[in-house]
Coordinates of C-alpha atoms in Angstrom, one line a residue:
M1153 CA 0.0 0.0 0.0
G1154 CA 1.3 3.4 -0.9
K1155 CA 2.6 5.9 1.7
K1156 CA 1.7 9.6 2.0
I1157 CA 4.6 11.9 2.6
L1158 CA 3.7 15.4 3.7
V1159 CA 6.4 18.1 3.3
L1160 CA 5.9 21.4 5.1
G1161 CA 7.6 24.3 3.4
S1162 CA 8.8 25.0 -0.2
S1163 CA 12.1 26.8 0.2
F1164 CA 15.6 25.2 0.0
G1165 CA 14.5 22.3 2.3
G1166 CA 10.9 21.6 1.3
Y1167 CA 11.3 22.1 -2.4
H1168 CA 14.4 19.9 -2.8
C1169 CA 13.2 17.3 -0.4
A1170 CA 10.0 16.9 -2.4
L1171 CA 11.8 16.6 -5.7
N1172 CA 14.2 14.0 -4.4
L1173 CA 11.4 12.0 -2.8
R1174 CA 9.7 11.9 -6.2
K1175 CA 12.8 10.6 -7.8
L1176 CA 13.3 7.9 -5.2
L1177 CA 9.7 6.7 -4.7
G1178 CA 7.3 5.2 -7.2
K1179 CA 4.1 6.7 -8.2
E1180 CA 2.2 4.5 -5.7
H1181 CA 3.5 6.8 -3.0
S1182 CA 2.0 10.3 -2.8
I1183 CA 3.9 13.5 -2.0
Q1184 CA 2.1 16.6 -0.8
V1185 CA 3.8 20.0 -0.1
V1186 CA 2.0 22.5 2.1
S1187 CA 3.6 25.9 2.3
S1188 CA 2.6 29.4 3.3
D1189 CA 4.4 30.7 0.2
D1190 CA 4.0 29.6 -3.4
T1191 CA 7.2 31.5 -4.4
F1192 CA 10.8 30.3 -3.9
T1193 CA 13.1 33.2 -3.0
F1194 CA 16.9 32.9 -3.3
V1195 CA 17.5 34.3 0.2
P1196 CA 21.3 34.8 -0.1
S1197 CA 20.7 37.5 -2.6
L1198 CA 18.4 39.6 -0.5
P1199 CA 21.3 41.9 0.6
W1200 CA 21.7 42.8 -3.1
V1201 CA 18.0 43.7 -3.1
V1202 CA 18.6 46.1 -0.2
M1203 CA 21.4 47.7 -2.2
G1204 CA 19.3 48.0 -5.3
L1205 CA 21.6 45.6 -7.2
R1206 CA 18.9 43.0 -7.9
E1207 CA 15.3 43.1 -8.8
P1208 CA 13.1 40.6 -6.8
S1209 CA 11.9 38.9 -10.0
A1210 CA 15.5 37.8 -10.7
I1211 CA 15.7 35.8 -7.5
Q1212 CA 12.2 34.3 -7.3
F1213 CA 10.6 31.3 -8.8
P1214 CA 6.9 30.0 -8.6
V1215 CA 7.1 26.6 -7.1
A1216 CA 3.5 25.3 -7.4
K1217 CA 3.5 24.7 -11.1
S1218 CA 6.9 23.1 -11.0
L1219 CA 6.0 20.7 -8.2
R1220 CA 2.6 19.8 -9.8
S1221 CA 4.3 19.0 -13.1
K1222 CA 6.3 16.4 -11.3
G1223 CA 3.3 14.7 -9.7
I1224 CA 3.7 16.5 -6.4
E1225 CA 0.5 18.1 -4.9
F1226 CA 1.0 21.7 -3.7
I1227 CA -1.3 23.5 -1.3
C1228 CA -0.8 27.1 -0.1
D1229 CA -1.6 27.1 3.6
T1230 CA 0.0 28.1 6.9
I1231 CA 0.5 25.4 9.5
V1232 CA -0.8 26.4 12.9
K1233 CA -0.6 23.1 14.9
A1234 CA 1.1 19.7 14.7
D1235 CA -0.3 16.5 16.2
P1236 CA 2.4 13.8 15.7
E1237 CA 0.4 11.4 17.9
K1238 CA -2.3 11.3 15.2
N1239 CA 0.0 11.8 12.2
R1240 CA -1.7 15.1 11.4
V1241 CA -1.1 18.8 11.1
T1242 CA -3.6 21.6 11.0
G1243 CA -3.4 24.7 8.8
K1244 CA -5.5 27.8 8.6
A1245 CA -7.3 26.2 5.6
G1246 CA -7.5 22.5 6.5
E1247 CA -6.1 19.4 8.1
Y1248 CA -3.4 17.2 6.5
N1249 CA -2.6 13.6 7.4
Y1250 CA 0.6 11.8 6.6
D1251 CA 2.6 8.6 7.0
Y1252 CA 5.8 10.5 6.9
L1253 CA 6.3 14.2 7.7
V1254 CA 9.1 16.5 6.6
V1255 CA 9.3 19.8 8.6
A1256 CA 11.0 22.5 6.5
T1257 CA 9.0 25.5 7.4
G1258 CA 12.0 27.7 8.2
S1259 CA 11.7 30.3 11.0
E1260 CA 9.5 32.9 12.7
L1261 CA 11.2 36.2 13.5
D1262 CA 11.2 37.1 17.2
F1263 CA 11.0 40.9 16.8
P1264 CA 8.9 41.3 20.0
A1265 CA 11.9 40.1 22.1
V1266 CA 13.3 43.7 22.0
P1267 CA 11.3 46.9 22.2
G1268 CA 11.2 48.7 18.9
L1269 CA 12.8 45.9 16.9
G1270 CA 11.6 45.2 13.4
P1271 CA 10.0 47.0 10.5
E1272 CA 6.4 46.4 11.6
G1273 CA 5.7 48.4 14.7
G1274 CA 9.4 49.0 15.2
Y1275 CA 12.1 51.2 14.0
S1276 CA 14.7 49.0 12.3
G1277 CA 14.9 47.2 9.0
S1278 CA 15.1 43.5 8.3
I1279 CA 16.2 41.2 5.5
F1280 CA 14.4 37.9 5.5
S1281 CA 11.8 38.4 2.8
V1282 CA 11.6 40.4 -0.4
E1283 CA 9.2 42.8 1.2
Q1284 CA 11.5 43.4 4.1
A1285 CA 14.5 43.9 1.8
L1286 CA 12.6 46.5 -0.3
Q1287 CA 11.5 48.3 2.9
S1288 CA 15.2 48.4 4.0
K1289 CA 16.2 49.5 0.5
S1290 CA 13.8 52.5 0.6
A1291 CA 15.0 53.5 4.1
L1292 CA 18.6 53.3 3.1
E1293 CA 18.0 55.4 0.0
R1294 CA 16.3 58.1 2.1
V1295 CA 19.3 58.5 4.4
I1296 CA 21.8 58.4 1.6
D1297 CA 19.8 61.0 -0.3
K1298 CA 20.1 63.3 2.7
G1299 CA 23.9 63.3 2.2
A1300 CA 24.9 62.4 5.7
G1301 CA 23.9 60.2 8.6
S1302 CA 24.4 57.3 11.0
I1303 CA 24.1 53.8 9.7
V1304 CA 23.9 50.8 12.1
V1305 CA 23.6 47.1 11.4
G1306 CA 23.6 44.4 14.0
N1307 CA 22.7 40.9 15.3
A1308 CA 20.4 40.9 18.3
Q1309 CA 20.9 38.4 21.2
G1310 CA 19.9 34.9 20.1
A1311 CA 20.4 35.6 16.4
S1312 CA 21.8 32.7 14.3
C1313 CA 21.7 34.1 10.7
L1314 CA 24.7 36.2 11.3
G1315 CA 26.3 36.8 8.0
P1316 CA 24.0 39.2 6.2
V1317 CA 24.8 42.2 8.5
Y1318 CA 28.5 41.7 7.6
E1319 CA 27.6 41.8 3.9
V1320 CA 25.3 44.8 4.2
A1321 CA 27.9 46.8 6.2
M1322 CA 30.6 46.2 3.6
M1323 CA 28.3 46.8 0.7
I1324 CA 27.1 50.1 2.1
D1325 CA 30.7 51.2 2.7
T1326 CA 31.5 50.3 -1.0
H1327 CA 28.4 52.1 -2.3
L1328 CA 29.2 55.3 -0.3
R1329 CA 32.9 55.2 -1.4
K1330 CA 31.8 54.9 -5.1
K1331 CA 29.6 58.0 -4.6
K1332 CA 32.5 59.8 -2.8
I1333 CA 30.4 60.5 0.2
R1334 CA 31.7 57.9 2.7
N1335 CA 33.3 60.6 4.8
R1336 CA 29.8 62.0 5.6
F1337 CA 28.5 58.8 7.2
S1338 CA 29.2 56.9 10.3
L1339 CA 28.9 53.1 9.9
A1340 CA 28.8 50.7 12.8
L1341 CA 28.2 47.0 13.3
F1342 CA 27.3 45.3 16.6
T1343 CA 26.9 41.6 17.1
N1344 CA 26.0 39.0 19.8
E1345 CA 29.1 37.0 18.8
P1346 CA 32.1 36.9 21.2
H1347 CA 34.3 38.0 18.3
L1348 CA 33.9 38.9 14.7
G1349 CA 33.4 35.9 12.4
H1350 CA 32.4 33.6 15.2
F1351 CA 29.2 32.8 13.3
G1352 CA 27.8 30.6 16.0
V1353 CA 30.4 27.8 15.5
G1354 CA 33.5 29.2 17.2
G1355 CA 34.9 31.0 14.1
F1356 CA 36.9 30.0 11.1
G1357 CA 40.6 30.4 11.9
K1358 CA 42.1 33.7 10.6
V1359 CA 38.7 34.9 9.3
T1360 CA 38.3 36.9 12.6
R1361 CA 41.5 38.8 11.9
M1362 CA 40.5 39.2 8.2
L1363 CA 37.3 40.8 9.2
E1364 CA 38.9 43.0 11.9
D1365 CA 41.4 44.3 9.3
E1366 CA 38.7 44.7 6.7
F1367 CA 36.6 46.8 9.1
A1368 CA 39.6 48.9 10.1
D1369 CA 40.4 49.6 6.5
R1370 CA 36.7 50.5 5.8
D1371 CA 36.3 52.6 9.0
I1372 CA 33.5 50.4 10.2
E1373 CA 33.1 50.6 14.0
W1374 CA 32.3 47.2 15.5
K1375 CA 31.3 45.9 18.9
V1376 CA 31.0 42.2 20.0
N1377 CA 29.2 40.5 23.0
S1378 CA 26.4 43.0 22.4
K1379 CA 22.9 42.7 23.7
L1380 CA 20.2 44.9 22.2
A1381 CA 18.2 46.9 24.7
Q1382 CA 15.8 48.8 22.5
V1383 CA 15.3 50.6 19.2
T1384 CA 13.7 54.0 19.0
P1385 CA 13.2 56.4 16.0
E1386 CA 16.2 58.3 17.3
E1387 CA 18.6 55.6 18.7
V1388 CA 19.7 52.0 18.8
E1389 CA 20.6 51.3 22.4
L1390 CA 22.6 48.3 23.7
D1391 CA 22.3 46.8 27.1
D1392 CA 25.6 48.3 28.3
G1393 CA 24.3 51.8 27.6
S1394 CA 26.0 52.3 24.2
K1395 CA 23.9 54.2 21.8
Y1396 CA 24.0 54.8 18.0
K1397 CA 22.0 57.4 16.2
N1398 CA 19.3 55.7 14.2
D1399 CA 19.2 57.3 10.8
F1400 CA 19.1 53.8 9.3
S1401 CA 19.4 50.5 11.0
L1402 CA 19.1 46.9 9.9
I1403 CA 19.1 44.3 12.7
V1404 CA 18.8 40.5 12.6
P1405 CA 16.5 39.1 15.3
A1406 CA 16.5 35.8 17.1
F1407 CA 14.4 33.0 15.5
Y1408 CA 11.6 30.8 16.6
G1409 CA 11.1 27.5 14.7
S1410 CA 7.3 27.6 14.7
H1411 CA 4.7 28.2 17.4
A1412 CA 2.8 25.3 15.7
Y1413 CA 5.4 22.8 17.1
M1414 CA 5.7 24.2 20.6
G1415 CA 4.6 22.4 23.7
I1416 CA 4.7 18.9 22.2
D1417 CA 6.7 16.6 24.4
G1418 CA 9.6 15.0 22.5
F1419 CA 8.8 16.8 19.3
S1420 CA 10.5 20.2 19.6
N1421 CA 12.6 22.3 21.9
P1422 CA 11.0 25.3 23.8
R1423 CA 11.5 27.6 20.8
G1424 CA 9.7 25.4 18.4
F1425 CA 12.6 23.8 16.5
V1426 CA 12.1 20.1 15.8
T1427 CA 14.5 17.8 17.5
A1428 CA 16.1 15.0 15.5
D1429 CA 18.7 12.3 15.6
D1430 CA 21.8 12.0 13.4
Y1431 CA 19.6 10.8 10.6
L1432 CA 17.3 13.8 10.8
A1433 CA 14.4 11.8 12.3
N1434 CA 12.7 12.8 15.5
S1435 CA 13.7 10.4 18.3
K1436 CA 10.1 10.0 19.6
Y1437 CA 8.3 10.2 16.3
Q1438 CA 10.5 8.3 13.9
N1439 CA 8.3 9.1 10.9
V1440 CA 9.0 12.8 11.3
Y1441 CA 12.0 14.4 9.7
A1442 CA 13.4 18.0 10.2
V1443 CA 15.6 19.9 7.8
G1444 CA 17.1 23.3 7.5
V1445 CA 16.2 26.1 9.9
S1446 CA 13.4 24.0 11.4
L1447 CA 16.0 21.6 12.8
A1448 CA 17.0 22.1 16.4
L1449 CA 20.8 22.4 16.6
P1450 CA 22.1 23.3 20.1
P1451 CA 24.9 25.9 20.2
P1452 CA 28.2 24.0 20.4
F1453 CA 30.0 26.7 22.4
K1454 CA 29.0 28.7 25.5
T1455 CA 28.9 32.5 24.9
D1456 CA 28.3 35.4 27.1
V1457 CA 25.4 36.5 24.9
P1458 CA 23.2 33.8 23.3
V1459 CA 24.3 33.0 19.7
G1460 CA 22.4 30.5 17.6
V1461 CA 23.8 28.0 15.1
P1462 CA 23.4 29.0 11.4
K1463 CA 21.8 26.8 8.8
T1464 CA 22.7 28.0 5.3
G1465 CA 20.8 27.3 2.1
Q1466 CA 23.6 24.9 1.1
M1467 CA 23.3 23.0 4.4
T1468 CA 19.6 22.9 4.1
E1469 CA 19.6 21.5 0.6
A1470 CA 22.0 18.8 1.7
M1471 CA 19.8 17.9 4.6
A1472 CA 16.8 17.8 2.3
K1473 CA 18.5 15.2 0.1
V1474 CA 19.5 13.1 3.2
A1475 CA 15.9 13.2 4.6
A1476 CA 14.5 12.1 1.2
H1477 CA 17.0 9.2 1.0
N1478 CA 16.2 8.1 4.6
I1479 CA 12.4 8.2 4.1
S1480 CA 12.9 6.1 1.0
A1481 CA 15.1 3.7 3.0
D1482 CA 12.3 3.5 5.6
I1483 CA 9.8 2.6 3.0
K1484 CA 11.8 0.5 0.5
G1485 CA 14.6 -0.7 2.8
G1486 CA 18.3 0.0 2.6
A1487 CA 20.9 1.9 4.6
K1488 CA 20.2 5.3 6.0
K1489 CA 22.6 8.3 5.8
R1490 CA 23.7 10.6 8.5
G1491 CA 22.4 14.1 8.1
K1492 CA 24.4 16.3 10.5
D1493 CA 27.9 15.9 9.1
F1494 CA 28.0 19.3 7.6
D1495 CA 30.5 20.9 5.4
V1496 CA 29.9 24.6 4.6
I1497 CA 30.7 26.8 1.7
C1498 CA 29.9 30.5 2.0
I1499 CA 30.7 33.6 0.0
A1500 CA 30.2 36.9 1.9
D1501 CA 29.9 39.7 -0.6
A1502 CA 31.4 43.1 0.1
G1503 CA 30.2 45.0 -3.0
D1504 CA 33.6 45.3 -4.7
S1505 CA 35.0 41.9 -3.6
A1506 CA 33.9 39.0 -1.5
I1507 CA 35.3 36.6 1.2
Y1508 CA 35.2 32.9 0.2
L1509 CA 35.0 30.4 3.0
Y1510 CA 35.0 26.6 2.9
A1511 CA 35.1 24.5 6.1
S1512 CA 35.0 20.7 6.4
P1513 CA 33.4 19.9 8.8
L1514 CA 31.4 22.9 10.0
L1515 CA 32.6 22.6 13.6
P1516 CA 36.3 22.6 14.7
P1517 CA 38.7 20.9 14.7
R1518 CA 38.4 20.7 10.9
N1519 CA 40.0 18.5 8.2
K1520 CA 40.1 21.4 5.8
L1521 CA 39.6 25.2 6.0
V1522 CA 39.9 27.6 3.1
H1523 CA 39.3 31.3 3.2
K1524 CA 40.2 34.0 0.8
K1525 CA 39.2 37.6 -0.1
S1526 CA 39.0 38.3 -3.9
K1527 CA 37.1 40.0 -6.6
K1528 CA 36.8 36.5 -8.2
A1529 CA 34.7 35.4 -5.2
H1530 CA 32.3 38.3 -5.8
Y1531 CA 31.7 37.1 -9.4
M1532 CA 31.5 33.5 -8.3
K1533 CA 28.6 34.4 -6.0
L1534 CA 26.9 36.3 -8.8
A1535 CA 27.4 33.4 -11.3
F1536 CA 26.1 30.8 -8.8
E1537 CA 22.9 32.8 -8.1
K1538 CA 22.2 33.0 -11.8
Y1539 CA 22.9 29.3 -12.4
Y1540 CA 20.9 28.3 -9.4
M1541 CA 17.8 30.2 -10.5
A1542 CA 18.2 28.8 -14.0
S1543 CA 18.4 25.3 -12.6
L1544 CA 15.0 25.8 -10.9
R1545 CA 13.4 27.4 -14.0
Y1546 CA 14.8 25.0 -16.6
G1547 CA 15.8 21.9 -14.7
L1548 CA 19.6 22.2 -15.1
P1549 CA 21.8 20.0 -13.1
N1550 CA 22.7 21.1 -9.5
L1551 CA 26.1 22.4 -8.7
D1552 CA 28.0 21.0 -5.7
F1553 CA 29.1 24.3 -4.2
G1554 CA 27.3 27.0 -2.2
W1555 CA 27.1 30.7 -2.0

C-alpha cells in the first residue's frame, strides 16, 4: 500500500526534499507539499535587493506549477498546529494527514523580544523576505539622499543568521565610497558573537582577523558581545548603555522554529525547533524528519550573549536530500545516511569583492579550512545565483558548491 509523505515548506529544504522524494519513490506513494508561500526566494541575494543591485523577479521562482508538473501536490496554507500522535497537522485552511512528515517551514522572526525591533511596529529594517528587503532599500536610499547620517547594522541576542549584516555593512561602505560621500556617514556593526566571524560555530581560523582588518580599512566601527536593549526612532541602544544614532538600522532578530510545534513533548525544543537524531528523524516520532532552519541544533559553544547556530541554504539543501533518502530507506529498505555531518561553503559579498569560505566539517577541529578575499569570489557568487535560479526554472543539473 502506498505511503503519503507530507512536506511542510517550499524553500531550500521543502522544495528539494519533495523533488528528491519523487525521484526515489514510485508513483504509488503520494507526496504533498503544504507551504505558506508559493514562491521560492533565493534568500542569499536579499542583501543585493537592499542595495538596489537585484530586482526581486531575478531571485524568485513560482514553485506550485513546477511541483505539480512532477506529480507532487501543492497547497498554499499556513500550518498552525502539529499533532504527531495522530500523524496530522492543521493549517489555517484545513487538516493534513501523513505517513511521513518532513518539517522544513523555516523560521519565525522574534521581533517582539526587543522593544522597537523590526519593520512592523518598530524602527529597524530586516532582510528575511523580499518585502523586508525592499523596505530596507527604501529606508537606506532616504538616508543616503540626505547626504549624511548614522548607519547601524547588527545581530540581536539569540540571532543565528549572522552573515547578512557583515555583507550589508561592507556593501554600504563600498556604495558610499563609489559615490565619494563615505566621509559623511558613520557606519557601525554590533553583534551578539564573542568575536567577529564567530558565526555561532566558534569561528573559522584567521577569518576573525581578516574581518577586523577589513573593518579597520573601511572605517566600520564594531562591537561584540552585544545585547540589544531597545530601538527608538532616534537611537539604537545596547544593554551596556552604548547608543547609536538611528538614521538607518538593519538588525537581525532571534528566530523561533514555529509556534505550531511548541509544547509537544519529545517533538520540539522550547523555541519550536524540531529535535532530530543524526539521521534527521525525530527520536520519539521516527516518521517525522526535520531539515534546515526548522531543525534544532544546540549551540556548540557557551557564549556570554546567546548566539544561535546558522543553517545556510547549502546546508539545508544537503539535509533535504538526506531526509528524502532516509524516508525512501524507511519505505523500501536500505541503509540510511547521516544528516548532520555538515561541510559549509559560504561567500560573503562586500560589493567590490567577497570573502570565500570553505570548512569541512562545519565545527572545529576541521579537516580542511579555506578562506580568501578576492574579486573573483564576488563574481563567483553572482554566477552561482544566476545558475541556481536557472536550474530551478529550466531543470539544469545542480552544482555541488554553495554561496
